[in-house]
Amino acid sequence: MRLPVTYLKPGMKLSKPVYGNSGELLLNRGIELTTKYIKSLERNNVVVVDVEGPVPLDEMEIKEELSVQLRIKTMKKLHSFAKESNGIHIYEFMDSVEALLEEVLSGKGVTDHLVDLCSSDLYTFAHSVDVCVLSMLCGMKLGYDKEKLLALGIGAILHDLGKTLIDPEILNKPGKLTQEEFEVIMTHPLKGWQLVKEKDGDALSPRSKAVILNHHERYDGSGYPRNLKSNQIDPFSAICSVADVYNAMTTDRVYRKAFPPHEVYEMLLASGDIKFNKDVIRAFLSCVNPYPVGTYVKLSNGKIGCVVSQNDSLPFRPRVKVIPSGEILDLERELSLVIESVLSHEKIKELFYA
Ligand SMILES: [Fe+2]
Ligand SMILES: [Fe+2]
């Protein structure tokens, strides 16, 4: 499970090695964390690391960092809304969505503190918060005002609520789903929509509720549950569906590894006006990076390096720090160079530290 460094506690074990910005090995896989190690990760500006085993939501102590604090708080509220029959009222977590929106408007980076939790329930709640933030960022690019952004965010944060009513064995099945199992999964938009109507029918605008029902519809009519097409799909749902696919594909799941962000970016770029509305795709892709900071890449001149910063106008041409020389190559200027491939942390370890 991936955790922000602010959530680490002594005794947790690393499930993947941690590298610094220049590609140097900071801590190896299997190491048991101590206070000293955690401090050294903070000193080296490491944001997230992978630790063994799931950490229950209740054990997550909320610390200073606003984004992470908000994410966990919102996840907890979402959990009680979904799980407890006399749980919190929808208005209570509208406040959290509003606070998330304030962060989005203040320009805080969405990719900085993604809480990527792989255990069943936690995945759905962390994913919901991330899809909410990504949807609001995209809405902002499309020029939405605050009221619209809030309505979009509320719909997006609830989009997968129906999954809490699906058998976890099917939801988290490691292998391929049977047709019958897939049909069960396909009931979650309608189940979520009905659940919200029963619980808090009047508290949400019809547009927010439509996101829950329509987020698996596709521009070409190939989605579910109603096979809606192009303009039949409301813009809020169209935005949420892109954010949903992007976040789900770039996250490790029990049945597959995460796809690298640049592959998902290119897949979305190629799918405009087939599966998704191309204006929404264009706005969405301007909010995310194909090569986030920390990605290890092989360049066309054979050099290997780590992405250290972005060039906003040319997302495929970031600045790369070469390993081991430390030379910085700005691909915005080095036009003869391209990124040839993305390398895993394991591959870097094998090449430089074996
Ligand atoms: Fe869904
Ligand atoms: Fe989803």
CSV table of C-alpha atoms and ligand atoms in Angstrom, one decimal:
chain,number,residue,atom,x,y,z
A,1,MET,CA,0.0,0.0,0.0
A,2,ARG,CA,1.2,3.5,-0.9
A,3,LEU,CA,1.2,6.0,2.0
A,4,PRO,CA,2.3,9.6,2.3
A,5,VAL,CA,5.4,10.0,4.4
A,6,THR,CA,3.5,12.0,7.0
A,7,TYR,CA,1.5,8.8,7.8
A,8,LEU,CA,4.5,6.5,8.4
A,9,LYS,CA,5.1,5.0,11.8
A,10,PRO,CA,8.1,3.2,13.3
A,11,GLY,CA,7.6,-0.6,12.8
A,12,MET,CA,6.0,-0.4,9.3
A,13,LYS,CA,8.0,-2.2,6.6
A,14,LEU,CA,8.8,-0.9,3.1
A,15,SER,CA,7.4,-3.1,0.3
A,16,LYS,CA,9.4,-1.2,-2.4
A,17,PRO,CA,12.8,0.5,-2.3
A,18,VAL,CA,12.8,4.3,-2.0
A,19,TYR,CA,15.1,6.4,-4.2
A,20,GLY,CA,16.1,10.0,-4.0
A,21,ASN,CA,15.6,12.6,-6.7
A,22,SER,CA,19.0,11.7,-8.3
A,23,GLY,CA,18.1,8.1,-8.4
A,24,GLU,CA,20.2,7.2,-5.4
A,25,LEU,CA,18.9,4.4,-3.2
A,26,LEU,CA,17.6,5.8,0.1
A,27,LEU,CA,16.1,2.8,1.8
A,28,ASN,CA,15.7,-0.8,0.5
A,29,ARG,CA,12.7,-3.0,0.3
A,30,GLY,CA,11.9,-4.9,3.6
A,31,ILE,CA,13.5,-2.3,5.9
A,32,GLU,CA,11.6,-1.8,9.1
A,33,LEU,CA,11.1,2.0,9.6
A,34,THR,CA,12.5,3.8,12.6
A,35,THR,CA,12.0,7.4,13.6
A,36,LYS,CA,15.5,8.1,12.2
A,37,TYR,CA,14.6,6.6,8.8
A,38,ILE,CA,11.3,8.5,8.6
A,39,LYS,CA,13.1,11.7,9.3
A,40,SER,CA,15.6,11.0,6.6
A,41,LEU,CA,12.8,10.4,4.1
A,42,GLU,CA,11.3,13.8,5.0
A,43,ARG,CA,14.7,15.5,4.7
A,44,ASN,CA,15.0,14.0,1.2
A,45,ASN,CA,11.6,15.4,0.2
A,46,VAL,CA,10.1,11.9,-0.4
A,47,VAL,CA,6.3,12.3,-0.6
A,48,VAL,CA,5.0,8.8,-0.7
A,49,VAL,CA,6.4,5.3,-0.1
A,50,ASP,CA,5.1,1.8,-0.4
A,51,VAL,CA,4.6,-0.2,2.8
A,52,GLU,CA,3.6,-3.7,3.5
A,53,GLY,CA,-0.1,-4.6,4.3
A,54,PRO,CA,-3.2,-2.4,4.5
A,55,VAL,CA,-3.5,0.1,7.3
A,56,PRO,CA,-7.1,0.4,8.7
A,57,LEU,CA,-8.7,3.8,8.1
A,58,ASP,CA,-9.4,4.3,11.9
A,59,GLU,CA,-5.7,3.9,12.7
A,60,MET,CA,-4.7,6.8,10.5
A,61,GLU,CA,-3.9,9.7,12.7
A,62,ILE,CA,-4.5,13.0,11.1
A,63,LYS,CA,-1.5,15.2,10.9
A,64,GLU,CA,-0.7,18.7,9.7
A,65,GLU,CA,-0.6,18.4,6.0
A,66,LEU,CA,-3.8,19.9,4.7
A,67,SER,CA,-4.3,17.9,1.6
A,68,VAL,CA,-3.7,14.6,3.2
A,69,GLN,CA,-5.7,15.6,6.3
A,70,LEU,CA,-8.6,16.6,4.1
A,71,ARG,CA,-8.4,13.5,2.0
A,72,ILE,CA,-8.5,11.2,5.0
A,73,LYS,CA,-11.2,13.2,6.8
A,74,THR,CA,-13.4,13.1,3.7
A,75,MET,CA,-12.8,9.4,3.3
A,76,LYS,CA,-13.9,8.8,6.9
A,77,LYS,CA,-17.1,10.8,6.4
A,78,LEU,CA,-17.8,9.0,3.1
A,79,HIS,CA,-17.3,5.7,4.9
A,80,SER,CA,-19.9,6.6,7.6
A,81,PHE,CA,-22.3,7.9,5.0
A,82,ALA,CA,-22.1,4.7,3.0
A,83,LYS,CA,-21.9,2.2,5.9
A,84,GLU,CA,-24.0,3.4,8.8
A,85,SER,CA,-27.8,3.5,8.4
A,86,ASN,CA,-28.0,6.4,10.9
A,87,GLY,CA,-24.7,7.9,9.8
A,88,ILE,CA,-23.8,11.4,8.9
A,89,HIS,CA,-26.0,13.6,6.8
A,90,ILE,CA,-24.8,14.5,3.3
A,91,TYR,CA,-24.4,18.2,4.3
A,92,GLU,CA,-21.5,17.2,6.6
A,93,PHE,CA,-19.2,16.0,3.9
A,94,MET,CA,-20.3,18.8,1.5
A,95,ASP,CA,-18.1,20.9,3.8
A,96,SER,CA,-15.2,18.6,3.0
A,97,VAL,CA,-15.8,18.8,-0.7
A,98,GLU,CA,-15.9,22.6,-0.4
A,99,ALA,CA,-12.6,22.5,1.5
A,100,LEU,CA,-11.1,20.3,-1.3
A,101,LEU,CA,-12.4,22.8,-3.8
A,102,GLU,CA,-10.6,25.6,-2.0
A,103,GLU,CA,-7.4,23.7,-2.4
A,104,VAL,CA,-8.0,23.1,-6.1
A,105,LEU,CA,-8.8,26.8,-6.5
A,106,SER,CA,-5.6,27.8,-4.6
A,107,GLY,CA,-3.6,25.9,-7.2
A,108,LYS,CA,-2.3,23.1,-4.9
A,109,GLY,CA,-1.1,20.1,-7.0
A,110,VAL,CA,-3.4,17.2,-7.2
A,111,THR,CA,-0.6,14.6,-7.9
A,112,ASP,CA,1.4,15.6,-4.8
A,113,HIS,CA,-0.4,13.6,-2.2
A,114,LEU,CA,-2.4,10.9,-3.8
A,115,VAL,CA,-3.4,8.4,-1.1
A,116,ASP,CA,-3.4,5.2,-3.0
A,117,LEU,CA,-4.9,2.6,-0.7
A,118,CYS,CA,-5.2,-0.8,-2.2
A,119,SER,CA,-7.5,-2.7,0.2
A,120,SER,CA,-11.1,-3.1,-0.9
A,121,ASP,CA,-13.1,-0.4,0.9
A,122,LEU,CA,-10.3,2.0,1.3
A,123,TYR,CA,-9.5,1.9,-2.4
A,124,THR,CA,-13.1,3.0,-3.2
A,125,PHE,CA,-13.0,5.9,-0.8
A,126,ALA,CA,-9.5,7.1,-1.7
A,127,HIS,CA,-10.4,6.7,-5.4
A,128,SER,CA,-13.6,8.7,-4.8
A,129,VAL,CA,-11.7,11.6,-3.2
A,130,ASP,CA,-9.1,11.6,-6.0
A,131,VAL,CA,-11.8,11.5,-8.7
A,132,CYS,CA,-13.5,14.4,-7.0
A,133,VAL,CA,-10.4,16.5,-7.0
A,134,LEU,CA,-9.5,15.6,-10.6
A,135,SER,CA,-13.1,16.4,-11.8
A,136,MET,CA,-13.1,19.8,-10.1
A,137,LEU,CA,-9.7,20.6,-11.6
A,138,CYS,CA,-11.0,19.7,-15.0
A,139,GLY,CA,-14.2,21.8,-14.4
A,140,MET,CA,-12.0,24.7,-13.5
A,141,LYS,CA,-10.2,24.4,-16.9
A,142,LEU,CA,-13.6,24.5,-18.5
A,143,GLY,CA,-14.4,27.8,-16.8
A,144,TYR,CA,-17.0,26.5,-14.3
A,145,ASP,CA,-17.9,28.9,-11.4
A,146,LYS,CA,-17.6,27.9,-7.8
A,147,GLU,CA,-21.2,26.7,-7.5
A,148,LYS,CA,-20.9,24.5,-10.5
A,149,LEU,CA,-17.6,23.1,-9.3
A,150,LEU,CA,-19.1,22.2,-6.0
A,151,ALA,CA,-22.0,20.4,-7.5
A,152,LEU,CA,-19.6,18.5,-9.8
A,153,GLY,CA,-17.3,17.6,-6.9
A,154,ILE,CA,-20.2,16.3,-4.8
A,155,GLY,CA,-21.4,14.1,-7.6
A,156,ALA,CA,-17.9,12.9,-8.3
A,157,ILE,CA,-17.1,12.0,-4.7
A,158,LEU,CA,-20.3,9.9,-4.6
A,159,HIS,CA,-19.9,8.3,-8.0
A,160,ASP,CA,-19.0,4.8,-6.8
A,161,LEU,CA,-21.1,4.8,-3.7
A,162,GLY,CA,-23.1,1.9,-5.2
A,163,LYS,CA,-19.9,-0.3,-4.9
A,164,THR,CA,-20.4,-0.4,-1.2
A,165,LEU,CA,-23.5,-2.6,-1.9
A,166,ILE,CA,-21.6,-5.0,-4.2
A,167,ASP,CA,-20.1,-8.2,-2.8
A,168,PRO,CA,-16.4,-7.5,-2.0
A,169,GLU,CA,-15.5,-10.9,-3.3
A,170,ILE,CA,-16.6,-9.9,-6.8
A,171,LEU,CA,-15.3,-6.3,-6.5
A,172,ASN,CA,-11.8,-7.5,-5.6
A,173,LYS,CA,-11.6,-10.7,-7.5
A,174,PRO,CA,-8.0,-11.0,-8.7
A,175,GLY,CA,-8.8,-12.9,-11.9
A,176,LYS,CA,-11.0,-12.2,-14.9
A,177,LEU,CA,-14.7,-11.6,-14.1
A,178,THR,CA,-17.4,-14.0,-15.5
A,179,GLN,CA,-20.2,-12.4,-17.5
A,180,GLU,CA,-22.5,-12.9,-14.4
A,181,GLU,CA,-20.0,-11.2,-12.1
A,182,PHE,CA,-19.6,-8.3,-14.5
A,183,GLU,CA,-23.3,-7.8,-14.6
A,184,VAL,CA,-23.3,-7.5,-10.8
A,185,ILE,CA,-20.6,-4.8,-11.0
A,186,MET,CA,-22.6,-3.0,-13.7
A,187,THR,CA,-25.4,-2.5,-11.2
A,188,HIS,CA,-23.4,-0.1,-9.0
A,189,PRO,CA,-24.3,3.2,-10.8
A,190,LEU,CA,-28.1,2.5,-10.4
A,191,LYS,CA,-27.6,1.2,-6.8
A,192,GLY,CA,-25.6,4.3,-5.8
A,193,TRP,CA,-28.2,6.6,-7.4
A,194,GLN,CA,-31.0,4.8,-5.5
A,195,LEU,CA,-29.1,4.9,-2.2
A,196,VAL,CA,-28.5,8.6,-2.4
A,197,LYS,CA,-32.1,9.2,-3.3
A,198,GLU,CA,-33.3,7.2,-0.4
A,199,LYS,CA,-30.9,8.7,2.1
A,200,ASP,CA,-30.7,12.4,1.1
A,201,GLY,CA,-32.9,12.7,-2.0
A,202,ASP,CA,-33.4,16.5,-1.8
A,203,ALA,CA,-30.0,17.5,-0.5
A,204,LEU,CA,-28.3,17.0,-3.9
A,205,SER,CA,-29.0,18.7,-7.1
A,206,PRO,CA,-30.2,16.5,-10.0
A,207,ARG,CA,-27.0,17.2,-11.8
A,208,SER,CA,-24.9,15.9,-8.9
A,209,LYS,CA,-27.1,12.8,-8.7
A,210,ALA,CA,-26.8,12.2,-12.5
A,211,VAL,CA,-23.0,11.7,-12.1
A,212,ILE,CA,-23.6,8.7,-9.9
A,213,LEU,CA,-26.0,7.1,-12.5
A,214,ASN,CA,-24.1,8.1,-15.7
A,215,HIS,CA,-20.3,7.9,-14.9
A,216,HIS,CA,-19.9,4.7,-16.9
A,217,GLU,CA,-21.8,5.9,-20.0
A,218,ARG,CA,-19.5,6.4,-23.0
A,219,TYR,CA,-19.6,9.0,-25.8
A,220,ASP,CA,-20.1,6.3,-28.5
A,221,GLY,CA,-23.0,4.6,-26.6
A,222,SER,CA,-20.9,1.6,-25.4
A,223,GLY,CA,-21.3,2.4,-21.7
A,224,TYR,CA,-23.8,1.3,-19.1
A,225,PRO,CA,-26.4,1.3,-17.6
A,226,ARG,CA,-28.5,3.0,-20.2
A,227,ASN,CA,-26.2,3.2,-23.3
A,228,LEU,CA,-26.5,7.0,-23.5
A,229,LYS,CA,-24.7,8.7,-26.3
A,230,SER,CA,-22.8,12.0,-26.9
A,231,ASN,CA,-25.0,14.9,-25.9
A,232,GLN,CA,-27.4,12.6,-23.9
A,233,ILE,CA,-24.6,12.4,-21.3
A,234,ASP,CA,-24.5,15.5,-19.1
A,235,PRO,CA,-21.1,17.3,-18.9
A,236,PHE,CA,-20.6,16.6,-15.2
A,237,SER,CA,-20.8,12.9,-15.9
A,238,ALA,CA,-18.6,13.2,-18.9
A,239,ILE,CA,-15.9,14.9,-16.8
A,240,CYS,CA,-16.2,12.3,-13.9
A,241,SER,CA,-15.9,9.4,-16.4
A,242,VAL,CA,-12.6,10.6,-17.7
A,243,ALA,CA,-11.3,11.3,-14.1
A,244,ASP,CA,-12.5,7.9,-13.0
A,245,VAL,CA,-10.8,6.0,-15.8
A,246,TYR,CA,-7.5,8.0,-15.4
A,247,ASN,CA,-7.4,7.4,-11.6
A,248,ALA,CA,-8.4,3.7,-11.8
A,249,MET,CA,-5.8,2.9,-14.5
A,250,THR,CA,-2.9,4.7,-12.8
A,251,THR,CA,-3.5,2.9,-9.5
A,252,ASP,CA,-2.5,-0.6,-8.5
A,253,ARG,CA,-5.4,-3.0,-8.1
A,254,VAL,CA,-5.7,-6.5,-6.7
A,255,TYR,CA,-6.2,-7.9,-10.3
A,256,ARG,CA,-3.5,-5.8,-12.1
A,257,LYS,CA,-0.6,-3.4,-11.7
A,258,ALA,CA,-1.1,0.3,-12.4
A,259,PHE,CA,-0.4,1.5,-16.0
A,260,PRO,CA,2.2,4.2,-16.2
A,261,PRO,CA,0.6,7.7,-16.4
A,262,HIS,CA,2.0,8.4,-19.9
A,263,GLU,CA,0.3,5.3,-21.3
A,264,VAL,CA,-3.0,6.3,-19.8
A,265,TYR,CA,-2.5,9.9,-21.0
A,266,GLU,CA,-1.9,8.7,-24.6
A,267,MET,CA,-4.7,6.3,-24.4
A,268,LEU,CA,-7.1,9.1,-23.4
A,269,LEU,CA,-5.6,11.4,-26.0
A,270,ALA,CA,-6.4,8.8,-28.7
A,271,SER,CA,-9.9,8.2,-27.4
A,272,GLY,CA,-11.4,11.7,-27.7
A,273,ASP,CA,-14.8,11.7,-29.4
A,274,ILE,CA,-14.9,7.9,-29.5
A,275,LYS,CA,-15.2,6.9,-25.8
A,276,PHE,CA,-15.1,10.4,-24.4
A,277,ASN,CA,-16.0,13.9,-25.3
A,278,LYS,CA,-12.8,15.5,-26.9
A,279,ASP,CA,-13.3,18.9,-25.2
A,280,VAL,CA,-13.4,17.2,-21.8
A,281,ILE,CA,-10.4,15.1,-22.7
A,282,ARG,CA,-8.4,18.2,-23.7
A,283,ALA,CA,-9.3,20.0,-20.5
A,284,PHE,CA,-8.5,17.0,-18.4
A,285,LEU,CA,-5.2,16.2,-19.9
A,286,SER,CA,-4.0,19.8,-19.3
A,287,CYS,CA,-4.5,19.1,-15.5
A,288,VAL,CA,-2.3,15.9,-15.3
A,289,ASN,CA,1.2,15.0,-16.3
A,290,PRO,CA,2.2,12.1,-18.5
A,291,TYR,CA,5.6,11.9,-16.7
A,292,PRO,CA,5.1,13.0,-13.1
A,293,VAL,CA,8.1,14.1,-11.0
A,294,GLY,CA,10.0,11.0,-9.8
A,295,THR,CA,9.3,8.9,-13.0
A,296,TYR,CA,12.5,7.1,-14.2
A,297,VAL,CA,12.9,7.4,-18.0
A,298,LYS,CA,15.3,6.2,-20.7
A,299,LEU,CA,16.1,8.8,-23.3
A,300,SER,CA,16.7,8.3,-27.0
A,301,ASN,CA,20.4,9.0,-26.5
A,302,GLY,CA,20.5,5.9,-24.2
A,303,LYS,CA,20.9,8.0,-21.0
A,304,ILE,CA,18.7,7.1,-18.0
A,305,GLY,CA,17.3,9.7,-15.6
A,306,CYS,CA,14.6,10.9,-13.3
A,307,VAL,CA,12.0,13.5,-14.1
A,308,VAL,CA,12.6,16.5,-11.8
A,309,SER,CA,10.2,19.1,-13.1
A,310,GLN,CA,7.6,19.8,-15.8
A,311,ASN,CA,7.4,22.1,-18.7
A,312,ASP,CA,3.7,23.0,-18.6
A,313,SER,CA,3.5,24.0,-22.3
A,314,LEU,CA,5.1,20.7,-23.4
A,315,PRO,CA,3.9,17.9,-21.1
A,316,PHE,CA,5.9,15.2,-23.0
A,317,ARG,CA,9.1,17.2,-22.6
A,318,PRO,CA,9.9,17.5,-18.9
A,319,ARG,CA,13.3,18.2,-17.3
A,320,VAL,CA,15.3,15.0,-16.5
A,321,LYS,CA,18.2,14.6,-14.1
A,322,VAL,CA,20.6,12.0,-15.6
A,323,ILE,CA,21.8,9.1,-13.4
A,324,PRO,CA,24.5,9.0,-12.1
A,325,SER,CA,26.1,12.2,-13.5
A,326,GLY,CA,23.4,14.5,-12.2
A,327,GLU,CA,23.3,16.5,-15.5
A,328,ILE,CA,20.0,18.2,-16.1
A,329,LEU,CA,18.5,17.8,-19.6
A,330,ASP,CA,15.7,20.1,-20.4
A,331,LEU,CA,13.7,18.3,-23.1
A,332,GLU,CA,12.0,21.6,-24.0
A,333,ARG,CA,15.4,22.7,-25.3
A,334,GLU,CA,17.0,19.4,-26.3
A,335,LEU,CA,14.7,18.9,-29.2
A,336,SER,CA,16.7,16.0,-30.7
A,337,LEU,CA,15.9,13.9,-27.5
A,338,VAL,CA,12.7,12.1,-26.7
A,339,ILE,CA,11.7,9.8,-23.9
A,340,GLU,CA,12.0,6.3,-25.2
A,341,SER,CA,10.6,4.4,-22.2
A,342,VAL,CA,9.6,4.5,-18.6
A,343,LEU,CA,11.7,2.3,-16.2
A,344,SER,CA,10.4,0.7,-13.0
A,345,HIS,CA,12.1,1.3,-9.6
A,346,GLU,CA,13.1,-2.4,-9.7
A,347,LYS,CA,14.9,-1.9,-13.1
A,348,ILE,CA,16.8,1.1,-11.7
A,349,LYS,CA,17.9,-0.9,-8.8
A,350,GLU,CA,19.0,-3.7,-11.1
A,351,LEU,CA,20.9,-1.3,-13.3
A,352,PHE,CA,22.6,0.9,-10.8
A,353,TYR,CA,22.6,-0.8,-7.4
A,354,ALA,CA,22.7,-4.6,-8.0
B,1,FE,FE,-17.9,3.3,-11.1
B,2,FE,FE,-14.8,4.9,-10.0
